[in-house]
Short mmCIF file of C-alpha atoms in Angstrom, two decimals:
data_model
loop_
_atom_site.label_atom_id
_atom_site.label_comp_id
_atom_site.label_asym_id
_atom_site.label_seq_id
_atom_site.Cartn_x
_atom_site.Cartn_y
_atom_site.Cartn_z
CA UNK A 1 -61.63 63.11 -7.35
CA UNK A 2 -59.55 64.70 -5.03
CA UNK A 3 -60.06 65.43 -1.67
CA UNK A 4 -60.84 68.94 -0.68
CA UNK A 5 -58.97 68.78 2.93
CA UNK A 6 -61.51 66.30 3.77
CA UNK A 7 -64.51 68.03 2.86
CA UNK A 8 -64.99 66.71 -0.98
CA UNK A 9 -65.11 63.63 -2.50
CA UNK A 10 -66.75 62.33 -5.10
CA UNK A 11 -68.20 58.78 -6.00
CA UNK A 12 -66.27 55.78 -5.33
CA UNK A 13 -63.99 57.79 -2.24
CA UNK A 14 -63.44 55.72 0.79
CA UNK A 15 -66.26 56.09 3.10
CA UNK A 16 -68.71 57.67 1.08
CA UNK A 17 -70.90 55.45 -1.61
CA UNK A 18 -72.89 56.71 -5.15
CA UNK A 19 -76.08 56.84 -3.18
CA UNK A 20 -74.43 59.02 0.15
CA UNK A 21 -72.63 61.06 -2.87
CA UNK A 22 -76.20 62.01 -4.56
CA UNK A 23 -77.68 62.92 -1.58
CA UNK A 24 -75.17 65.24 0.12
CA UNK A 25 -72.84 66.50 -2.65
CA UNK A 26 -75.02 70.10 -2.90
CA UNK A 27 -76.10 69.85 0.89
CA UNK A 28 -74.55 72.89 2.05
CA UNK A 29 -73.18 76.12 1.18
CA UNK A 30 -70.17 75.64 2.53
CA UNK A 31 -69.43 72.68 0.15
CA UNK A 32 -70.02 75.64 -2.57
CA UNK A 33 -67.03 77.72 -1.15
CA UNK A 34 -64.97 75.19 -0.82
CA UNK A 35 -65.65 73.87 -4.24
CA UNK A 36 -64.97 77.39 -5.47
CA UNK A 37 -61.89 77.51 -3.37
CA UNK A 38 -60.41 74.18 -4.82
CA UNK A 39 -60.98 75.23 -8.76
CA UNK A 40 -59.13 78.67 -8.08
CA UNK A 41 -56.00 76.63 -6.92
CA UNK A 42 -56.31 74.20 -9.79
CA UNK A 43 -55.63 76.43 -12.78
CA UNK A 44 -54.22 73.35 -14.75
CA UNK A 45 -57.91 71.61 -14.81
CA UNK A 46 -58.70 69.33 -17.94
CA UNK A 47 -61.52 70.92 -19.77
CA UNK A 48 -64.12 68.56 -19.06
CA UNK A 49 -63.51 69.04 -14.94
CA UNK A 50 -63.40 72.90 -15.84
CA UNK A 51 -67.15 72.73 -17.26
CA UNK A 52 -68.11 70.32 -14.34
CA UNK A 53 -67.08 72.94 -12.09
CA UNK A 54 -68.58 76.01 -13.78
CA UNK A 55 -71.98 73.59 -13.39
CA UNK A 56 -71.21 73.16 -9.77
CA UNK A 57 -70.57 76.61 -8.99
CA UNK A 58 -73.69 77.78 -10.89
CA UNK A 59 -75.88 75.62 -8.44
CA UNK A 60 -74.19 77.33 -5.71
CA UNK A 61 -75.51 80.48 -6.77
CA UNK A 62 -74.82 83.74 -4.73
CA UNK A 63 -78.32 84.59 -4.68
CA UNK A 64 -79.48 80.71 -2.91
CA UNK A 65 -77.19 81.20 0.34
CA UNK A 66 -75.72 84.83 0.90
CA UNK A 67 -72.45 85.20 2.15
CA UNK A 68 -72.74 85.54 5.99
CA UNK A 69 -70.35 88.01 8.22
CA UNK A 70 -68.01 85.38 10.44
CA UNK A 71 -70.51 86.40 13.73
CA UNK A 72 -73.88 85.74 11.92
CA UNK A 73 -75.85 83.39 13.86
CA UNK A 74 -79.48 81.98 12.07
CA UNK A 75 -81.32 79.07 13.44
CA UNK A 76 -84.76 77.23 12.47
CA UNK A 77 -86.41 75.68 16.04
CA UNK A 78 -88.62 72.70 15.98
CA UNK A 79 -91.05 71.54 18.27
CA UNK A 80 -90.86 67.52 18.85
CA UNK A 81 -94.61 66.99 20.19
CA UNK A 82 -94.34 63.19 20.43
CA UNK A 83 -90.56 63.20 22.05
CA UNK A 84 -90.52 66.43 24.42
CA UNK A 85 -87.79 68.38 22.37
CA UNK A 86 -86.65 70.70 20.08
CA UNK A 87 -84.56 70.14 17.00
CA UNK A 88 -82.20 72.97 15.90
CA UNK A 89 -81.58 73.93 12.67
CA UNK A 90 -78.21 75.90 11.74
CA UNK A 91 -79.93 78.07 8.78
CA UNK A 92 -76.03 79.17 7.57
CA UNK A 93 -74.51 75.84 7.05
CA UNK A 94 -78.00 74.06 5.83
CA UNK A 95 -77.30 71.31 9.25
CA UNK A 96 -79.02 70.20 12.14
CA UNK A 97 -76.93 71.38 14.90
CA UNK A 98 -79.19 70.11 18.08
CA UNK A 99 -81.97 68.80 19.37
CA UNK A 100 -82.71 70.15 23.28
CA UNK A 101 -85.05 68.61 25.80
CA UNK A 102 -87.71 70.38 26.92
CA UNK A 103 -90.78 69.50 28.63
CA UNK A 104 -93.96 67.40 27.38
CA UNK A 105 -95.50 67.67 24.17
CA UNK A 106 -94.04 71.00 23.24
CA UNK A 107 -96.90 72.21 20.80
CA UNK A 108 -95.83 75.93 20.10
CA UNK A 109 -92.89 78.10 19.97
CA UNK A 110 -91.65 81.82 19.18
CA UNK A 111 -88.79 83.51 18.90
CA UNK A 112 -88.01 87.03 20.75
CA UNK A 113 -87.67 90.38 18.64
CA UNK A 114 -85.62 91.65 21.46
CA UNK A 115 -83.63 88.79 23.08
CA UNK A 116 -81.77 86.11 21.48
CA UNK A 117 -84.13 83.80 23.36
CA UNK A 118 -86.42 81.06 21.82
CA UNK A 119 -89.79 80.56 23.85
CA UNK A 120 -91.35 76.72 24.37
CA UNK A 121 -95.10 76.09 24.89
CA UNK A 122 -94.75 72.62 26.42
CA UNK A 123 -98.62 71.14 26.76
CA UNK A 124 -97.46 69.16 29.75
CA UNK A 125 -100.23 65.80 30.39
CA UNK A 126 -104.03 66.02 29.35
CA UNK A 127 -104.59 66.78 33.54
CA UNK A 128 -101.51 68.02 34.66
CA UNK A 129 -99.71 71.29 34.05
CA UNK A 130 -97.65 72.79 31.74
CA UNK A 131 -94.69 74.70 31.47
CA UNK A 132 -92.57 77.59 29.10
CA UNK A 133 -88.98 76.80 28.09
CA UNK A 134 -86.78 79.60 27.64
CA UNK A 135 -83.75 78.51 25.36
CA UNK A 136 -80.72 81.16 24.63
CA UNK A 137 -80.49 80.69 20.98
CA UNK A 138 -76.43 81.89 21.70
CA UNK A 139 -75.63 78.72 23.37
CA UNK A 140 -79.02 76.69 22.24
CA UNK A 141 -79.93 75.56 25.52
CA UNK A 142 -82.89 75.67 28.52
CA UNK A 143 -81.83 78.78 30.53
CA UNK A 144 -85.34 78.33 32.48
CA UNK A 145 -88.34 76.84 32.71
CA UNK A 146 -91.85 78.61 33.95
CA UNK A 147 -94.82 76.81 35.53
CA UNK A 148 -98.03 77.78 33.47
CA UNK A 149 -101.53 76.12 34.06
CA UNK A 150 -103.45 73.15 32.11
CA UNK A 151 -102.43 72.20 28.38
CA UNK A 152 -101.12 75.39 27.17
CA UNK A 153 -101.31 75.57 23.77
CA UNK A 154 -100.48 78.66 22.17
CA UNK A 155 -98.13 82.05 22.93
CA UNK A 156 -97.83 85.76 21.59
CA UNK A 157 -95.50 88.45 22.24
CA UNK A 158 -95.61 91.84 22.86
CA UNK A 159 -94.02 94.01 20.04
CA UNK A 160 -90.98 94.87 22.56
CA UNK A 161 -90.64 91.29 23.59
CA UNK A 162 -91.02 92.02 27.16
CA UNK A 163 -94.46 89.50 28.13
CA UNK A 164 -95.99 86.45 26.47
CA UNK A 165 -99.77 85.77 26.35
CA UNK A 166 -100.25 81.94 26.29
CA UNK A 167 -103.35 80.25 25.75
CA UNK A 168 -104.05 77.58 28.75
CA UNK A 169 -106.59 75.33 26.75
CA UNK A 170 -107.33 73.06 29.93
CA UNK A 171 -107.48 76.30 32.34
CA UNK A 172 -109.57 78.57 30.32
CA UNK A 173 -107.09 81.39 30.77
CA UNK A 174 -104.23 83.13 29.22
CA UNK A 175 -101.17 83.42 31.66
CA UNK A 176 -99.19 86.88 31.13
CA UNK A 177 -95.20 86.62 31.33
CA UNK A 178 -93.09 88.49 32.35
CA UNK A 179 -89.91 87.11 30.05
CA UNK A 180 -87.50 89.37 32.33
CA UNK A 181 -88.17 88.41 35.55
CA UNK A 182 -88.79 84.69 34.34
CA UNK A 183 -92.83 84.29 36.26
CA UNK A 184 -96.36 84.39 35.65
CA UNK A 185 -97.57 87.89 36.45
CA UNK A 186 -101.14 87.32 35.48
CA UNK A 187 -104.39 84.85 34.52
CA UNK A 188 -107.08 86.16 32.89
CA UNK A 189 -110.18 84.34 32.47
CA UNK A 190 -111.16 83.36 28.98
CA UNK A 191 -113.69 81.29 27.24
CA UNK A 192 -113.82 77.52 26.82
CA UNK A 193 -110.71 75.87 25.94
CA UNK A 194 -108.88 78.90 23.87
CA UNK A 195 -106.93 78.33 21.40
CA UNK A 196 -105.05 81.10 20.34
CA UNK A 197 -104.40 84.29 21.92
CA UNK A 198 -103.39 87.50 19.91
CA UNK A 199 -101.88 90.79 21.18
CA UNK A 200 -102.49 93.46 18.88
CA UNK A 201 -99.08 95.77 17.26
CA UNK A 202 -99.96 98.80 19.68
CA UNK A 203 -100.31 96.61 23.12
CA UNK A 204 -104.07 97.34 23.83
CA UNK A 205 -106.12 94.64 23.17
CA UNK A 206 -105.68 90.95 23.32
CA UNK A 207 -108.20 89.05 21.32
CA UNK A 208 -108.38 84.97 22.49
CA UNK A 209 -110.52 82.26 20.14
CA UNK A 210 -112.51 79.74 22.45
CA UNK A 211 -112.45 76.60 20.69
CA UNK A 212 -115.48 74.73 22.80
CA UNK A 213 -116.77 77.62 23.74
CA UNK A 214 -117.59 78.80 20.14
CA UNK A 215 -116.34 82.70 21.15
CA UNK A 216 -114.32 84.96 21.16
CA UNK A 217 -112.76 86.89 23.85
CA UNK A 218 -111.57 90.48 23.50
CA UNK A 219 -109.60 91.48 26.55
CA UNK A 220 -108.22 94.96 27.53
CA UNK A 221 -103.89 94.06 27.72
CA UNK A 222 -103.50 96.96 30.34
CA UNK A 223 -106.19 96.15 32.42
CA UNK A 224 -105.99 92.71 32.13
CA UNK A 225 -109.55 92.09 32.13
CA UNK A 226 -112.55 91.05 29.30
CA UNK A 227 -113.91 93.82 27.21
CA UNK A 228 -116.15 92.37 25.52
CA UNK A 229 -117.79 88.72 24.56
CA UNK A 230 -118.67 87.77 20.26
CA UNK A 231 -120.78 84.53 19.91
CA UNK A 232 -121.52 82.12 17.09
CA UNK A 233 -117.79 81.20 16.45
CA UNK A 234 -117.75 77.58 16.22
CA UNK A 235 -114.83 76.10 16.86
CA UNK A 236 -112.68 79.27 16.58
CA UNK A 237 -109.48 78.69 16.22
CA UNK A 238 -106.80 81.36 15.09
CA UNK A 239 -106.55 85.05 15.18
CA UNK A 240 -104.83 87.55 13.18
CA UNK A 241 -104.81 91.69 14.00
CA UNK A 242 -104.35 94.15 11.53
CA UNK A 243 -100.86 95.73 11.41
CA UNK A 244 -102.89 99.07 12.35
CA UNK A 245 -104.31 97.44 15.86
CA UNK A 246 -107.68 98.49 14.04
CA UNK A 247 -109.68 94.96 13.16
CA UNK A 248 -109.38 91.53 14.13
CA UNK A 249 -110.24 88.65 12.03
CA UNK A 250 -110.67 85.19 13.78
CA UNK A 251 -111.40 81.69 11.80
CA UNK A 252 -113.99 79.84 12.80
CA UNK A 253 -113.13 76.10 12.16
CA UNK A 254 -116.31 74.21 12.75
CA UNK A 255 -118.39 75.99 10.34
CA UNK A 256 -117.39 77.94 7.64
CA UNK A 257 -116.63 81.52 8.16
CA UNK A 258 -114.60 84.37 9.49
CA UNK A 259 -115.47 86.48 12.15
CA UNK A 260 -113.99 90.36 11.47
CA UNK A 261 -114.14 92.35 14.79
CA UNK A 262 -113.71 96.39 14.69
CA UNK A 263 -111.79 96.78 17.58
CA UNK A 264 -112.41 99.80 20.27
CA UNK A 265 -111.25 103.28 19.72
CA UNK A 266 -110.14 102.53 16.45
CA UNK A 267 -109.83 104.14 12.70
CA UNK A 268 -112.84 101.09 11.55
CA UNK A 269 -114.59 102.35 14.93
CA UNK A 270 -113.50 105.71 16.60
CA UNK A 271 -114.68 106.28 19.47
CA UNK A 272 -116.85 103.60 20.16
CA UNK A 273 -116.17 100.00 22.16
CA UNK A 274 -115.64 96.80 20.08
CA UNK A 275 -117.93 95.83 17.37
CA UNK A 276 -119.00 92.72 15.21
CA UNK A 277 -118.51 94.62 11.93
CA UNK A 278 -119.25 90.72 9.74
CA UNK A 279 -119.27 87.29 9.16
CA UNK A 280 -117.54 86.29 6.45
CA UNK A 281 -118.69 83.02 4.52
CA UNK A 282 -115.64 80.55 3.09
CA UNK A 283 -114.98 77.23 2.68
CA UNK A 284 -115.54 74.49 5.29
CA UNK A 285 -113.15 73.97 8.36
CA UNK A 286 -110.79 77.22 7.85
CA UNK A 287 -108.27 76.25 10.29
CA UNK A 288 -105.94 79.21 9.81
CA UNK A 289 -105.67 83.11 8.80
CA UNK A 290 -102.30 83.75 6.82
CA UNK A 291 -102.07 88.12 6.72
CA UNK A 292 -99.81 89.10 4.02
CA UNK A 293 -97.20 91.82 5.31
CA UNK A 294 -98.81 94.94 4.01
CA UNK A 295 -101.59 93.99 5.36
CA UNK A 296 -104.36 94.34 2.79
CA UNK A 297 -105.71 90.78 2.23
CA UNK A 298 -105.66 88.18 4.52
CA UNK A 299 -105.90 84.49 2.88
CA UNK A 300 -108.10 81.34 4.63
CA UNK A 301 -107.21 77.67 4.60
CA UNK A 302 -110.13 75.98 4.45
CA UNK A 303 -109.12 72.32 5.67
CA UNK A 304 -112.30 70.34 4.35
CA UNK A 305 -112.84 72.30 1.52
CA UNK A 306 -109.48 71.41 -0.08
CA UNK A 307 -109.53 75.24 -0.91
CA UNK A 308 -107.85 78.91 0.12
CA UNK A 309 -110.46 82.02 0.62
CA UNK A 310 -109.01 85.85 -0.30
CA UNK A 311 -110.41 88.38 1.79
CA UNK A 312 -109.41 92.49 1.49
CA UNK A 313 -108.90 93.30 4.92
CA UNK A 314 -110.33 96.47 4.55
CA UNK A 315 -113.82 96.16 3.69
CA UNK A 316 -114.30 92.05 4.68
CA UNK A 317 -114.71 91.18 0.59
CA UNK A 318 -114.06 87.62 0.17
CA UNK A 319 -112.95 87.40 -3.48
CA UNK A 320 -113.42 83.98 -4.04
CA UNK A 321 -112.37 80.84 -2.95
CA UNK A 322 -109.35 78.45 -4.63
CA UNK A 323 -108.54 74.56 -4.93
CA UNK A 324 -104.75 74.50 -3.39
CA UNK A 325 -104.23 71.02 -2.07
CA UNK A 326 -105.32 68.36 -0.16
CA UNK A 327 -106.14 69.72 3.46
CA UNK A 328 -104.86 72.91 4.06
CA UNK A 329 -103.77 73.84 7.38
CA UNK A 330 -100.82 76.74 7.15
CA UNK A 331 -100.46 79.79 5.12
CA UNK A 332 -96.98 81.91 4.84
CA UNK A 333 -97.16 85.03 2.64
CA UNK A 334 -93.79 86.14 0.76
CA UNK A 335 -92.47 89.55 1.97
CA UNK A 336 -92.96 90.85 -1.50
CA UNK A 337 -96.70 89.91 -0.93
CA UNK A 338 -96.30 88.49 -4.12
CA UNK A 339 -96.75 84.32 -3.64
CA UNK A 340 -98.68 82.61 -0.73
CA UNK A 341 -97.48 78.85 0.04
CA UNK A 342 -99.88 76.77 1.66
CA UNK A 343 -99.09 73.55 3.39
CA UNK A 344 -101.45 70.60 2.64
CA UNK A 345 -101.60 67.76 5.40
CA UNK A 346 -102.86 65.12 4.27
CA UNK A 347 -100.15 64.65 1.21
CA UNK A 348 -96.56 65.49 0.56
CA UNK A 349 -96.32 68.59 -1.00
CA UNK A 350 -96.48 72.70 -0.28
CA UNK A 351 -98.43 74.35 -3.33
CA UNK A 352 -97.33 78.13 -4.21
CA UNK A 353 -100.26 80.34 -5.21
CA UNK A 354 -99.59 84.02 -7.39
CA UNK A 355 -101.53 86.56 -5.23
CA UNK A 356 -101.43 88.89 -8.13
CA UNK A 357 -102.21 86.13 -11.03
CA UNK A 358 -104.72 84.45 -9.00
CA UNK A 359 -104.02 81.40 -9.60
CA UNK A 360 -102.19 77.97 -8.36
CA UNK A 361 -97.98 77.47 -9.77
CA UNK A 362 -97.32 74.38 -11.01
CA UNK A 363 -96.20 72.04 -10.11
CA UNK A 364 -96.69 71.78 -6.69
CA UNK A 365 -93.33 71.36 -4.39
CA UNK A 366 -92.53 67.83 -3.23
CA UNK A 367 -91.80 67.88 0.11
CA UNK A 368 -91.60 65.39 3.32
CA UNK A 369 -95.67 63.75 4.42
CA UNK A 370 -98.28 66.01 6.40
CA UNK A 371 -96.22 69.46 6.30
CA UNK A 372 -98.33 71.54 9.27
CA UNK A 373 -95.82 74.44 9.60
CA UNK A 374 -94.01 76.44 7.67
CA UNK A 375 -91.35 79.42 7.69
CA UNK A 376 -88.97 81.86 5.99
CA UNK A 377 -85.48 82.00 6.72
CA UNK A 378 -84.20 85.74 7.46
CA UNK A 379 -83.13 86.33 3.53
CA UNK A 380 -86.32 84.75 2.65
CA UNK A 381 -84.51 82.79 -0.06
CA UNK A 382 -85.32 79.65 1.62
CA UNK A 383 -88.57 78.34 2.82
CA UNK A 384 -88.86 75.78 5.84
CA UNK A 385 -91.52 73.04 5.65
CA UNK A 386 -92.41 70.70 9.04
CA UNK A 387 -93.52 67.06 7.87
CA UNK A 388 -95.11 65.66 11.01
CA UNK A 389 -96.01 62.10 9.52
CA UNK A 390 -92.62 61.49 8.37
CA UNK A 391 -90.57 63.73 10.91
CA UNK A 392 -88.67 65.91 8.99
CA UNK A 393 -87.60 69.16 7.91
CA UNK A 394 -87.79 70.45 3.84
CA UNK A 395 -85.87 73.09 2.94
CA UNK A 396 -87.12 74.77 -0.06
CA UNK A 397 -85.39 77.16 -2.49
CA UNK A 398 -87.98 79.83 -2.96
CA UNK A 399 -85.80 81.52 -6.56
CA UNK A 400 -86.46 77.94 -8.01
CA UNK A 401 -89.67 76.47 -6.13
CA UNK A 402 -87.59 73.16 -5.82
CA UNK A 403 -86.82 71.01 -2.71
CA UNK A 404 -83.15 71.52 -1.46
CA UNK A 405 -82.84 68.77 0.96
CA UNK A 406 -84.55 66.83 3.60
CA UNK A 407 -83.61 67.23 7.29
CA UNK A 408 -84.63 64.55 10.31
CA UNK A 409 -86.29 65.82 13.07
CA UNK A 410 -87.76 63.98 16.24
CA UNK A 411 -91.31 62.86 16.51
CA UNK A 412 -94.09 64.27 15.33
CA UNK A 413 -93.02 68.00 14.75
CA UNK A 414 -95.34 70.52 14.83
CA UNK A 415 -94.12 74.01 14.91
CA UNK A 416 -91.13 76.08 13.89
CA UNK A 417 -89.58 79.59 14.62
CA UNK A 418 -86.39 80.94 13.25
CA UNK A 419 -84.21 83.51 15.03
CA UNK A 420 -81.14 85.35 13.58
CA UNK A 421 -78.38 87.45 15.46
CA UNK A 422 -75.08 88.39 15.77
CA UNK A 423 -72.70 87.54 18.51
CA UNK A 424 -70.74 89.94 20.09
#
């Protein structure tokens, strides 16, 4: 075939072998373009190249990778927990553009809703401390690093982007950020060894699971200081907030059910202080609380159990639970609130679930081993899968519910943001 100014070739080209060809010939949308580009100045194609090219362009659908403005800027970030970095996905050309050192064990990440700025939870040593990365997504680099206290493992942002409330496991405190002035502004005492600290939509009330300490923490943001105490959490582990700032739902990973909180002042509790409005029985060892965007069910991955739980948000119903896969740890609703995907550890695959039907898609989607994170890019036409056993990346057409490609990452990733912008 002939070259495409260096950019396509197809088997049997210098430098590039049947097996390279297979792998990378649909790897990017920019191969589509130029594909496209190179039939329109062909007109004189033999019929059988004319059909291989209407093929070619028809799995370079419009609808798979959008046509970007020449200053869009997406990127996927991955935390390397085993090799202190990040890698860096470029979202627009399907590549991995970067990976950037950062500090030890990185274990969580998110990305700013008001500054193209990428935050880094590095866990630091089991008895030393840790530290926050700040990378610019514009240049994708470390613009500063902040001291934080013992094994920090998780971080939340306000809704303008302007602090971040991060979970100091070892400490048993949540340090408050100010992302501006680039310093710890505040620790506030929490329970045993938290593990995830939320900050609900209107900036009142930060609610903090205690992992040893079986609790749960509900702490007024303004004040800084503990509100109120819930017991008889075990193991609680993640924490979701209504959209409304009205209830809290936290799982409670070594037993088997859901704590729902009605927090103060609130349309589930007006005028009166935080209350423990249920405890909601699922399946063993749910790990993780996945709120679809309207709001109105929240679904449970039950690790042990093999299983998801539904639960309607607004009166604590748990509709039943559902086999998904084979140790669920992460659940990522659709924007349409129409599918759920669930990750499942221990094998290779991400299983899609109708939220409407009720019921599991087959087949499941083959993916890279022990996928623990997952996310949308902005168009939500692609779905992002993090394999820690095998240290990679999947990229997943969502239209088709079919692997795309496989992208290396470092060792043992464990988290991943995405953050979209355009440069001036």
């Amino acid at each position: 075939m002939q070259s495409l100014s260096g950019e396509l070739r197809g088997p049997g080209a210098p430098g590039l072998d049947l097996e390279t060809w297979d792998r990378t010939k649909l790897r990017a949308p920019s191969f589509c373009r130029l594909f496209g580009k190179w039939v329109g100045k062909h007109s004189s194609l033999p019929a059988l190249l004319v059909l291989l090219s209407l093929t070619t362009l028809t799995a370079c659908r419009k609808q798979d990778f959008p046509q970007y403005p020449a200053n869009y800027r997406e990127y996927a970030y991955v935390t390397n927990g085993g090799s202190g970095t990040v890698t860096v996905l470029d979202v627009v050309n399907i590549r991995i553009d970067r990976e950037i050192p950062v500090g030890l064990n990185p274990a969580a990440l998110i990305a700013s809703p008001s500054r193209n700025e990428v935050y880094v939870v590095n866990s630091g040593s089991e008895s030393g401390q840790g530290s926050l990365s700040v990378i610019e997504a514009e240049k994708n680099a470390v613009v500063a690093t902040i001291p934080l206290h013992r094994r920090p493992v998780s971080i939340d942002l306000d809704a303008t982007g302007a602090h971040a409330y991060i979970a100091n496991a070892g400490s048993n405190s949540i340090s408050v950020v100010d992302l501006k002035a680039r310093q710890e502004i505040a620790q506030i005492g929490a329970g045993e060894e938290p593990a995830a600290a939320r900050i609900a939509p209107d900036g009142r009330t930060l609610v903090v699971a205690n992992r040893r300490g079986n609790s749960v923490s509900v702490i007024d943001a303004a004040a800084r200081k503990v509100r109120a105490i819930f017991s008889n959490c075990p193991g609680a582990s993640d924490v979701t907030i209504l959209h409304d700032s009205s209830k809290a739902f936290i799982a409670c990973s070594a037993g088997h059910q859901v704590m729902a909180i009605a927090l103060a002042d609130s349309k589930f509790n007006p005028g009166q202080p935080d209350r423990l409005e249920s405890l909601l029985d699922v399946g063993r060892a749910p790990v993780q609380l996945a709120l679809k965007p309207d709001g109105g069910e929240l679904f449970v991955s039950n690790s042990a159990s093999d299983s998801i739980s539904e639960v309607v948000t607004s009166t604590d119903d748990v509709g039943g639970a559902y086999l998904i896969g084979d140790d669920p740890v992460r659940g990522l609703v659709s924007a349409d609130n129409a599918l759920l995907y669930v990750a499942n550890f221990r094998s290779q695959y991400v299983t899609a679930y109708s939220i409407e039907d009720g019921r599991r898609l087959a087949p499941s989607i083959h993916v890279g081993d022990g996928p623990v994170a997952l996310a949308f890019s902005g168009s939500g036409l692609l779905l992002f899968a993090v394999d820690n056993r095998s240290g990679d990346i999947a990229v997943v057409r969502t239209a088709t519910m079919s692997l795309f490609t496989l992208l290396p990452t470092n060792r043992s990733p464990n988290a991943i943001a995405v953050k979209a912008f355009k440069v001036q």
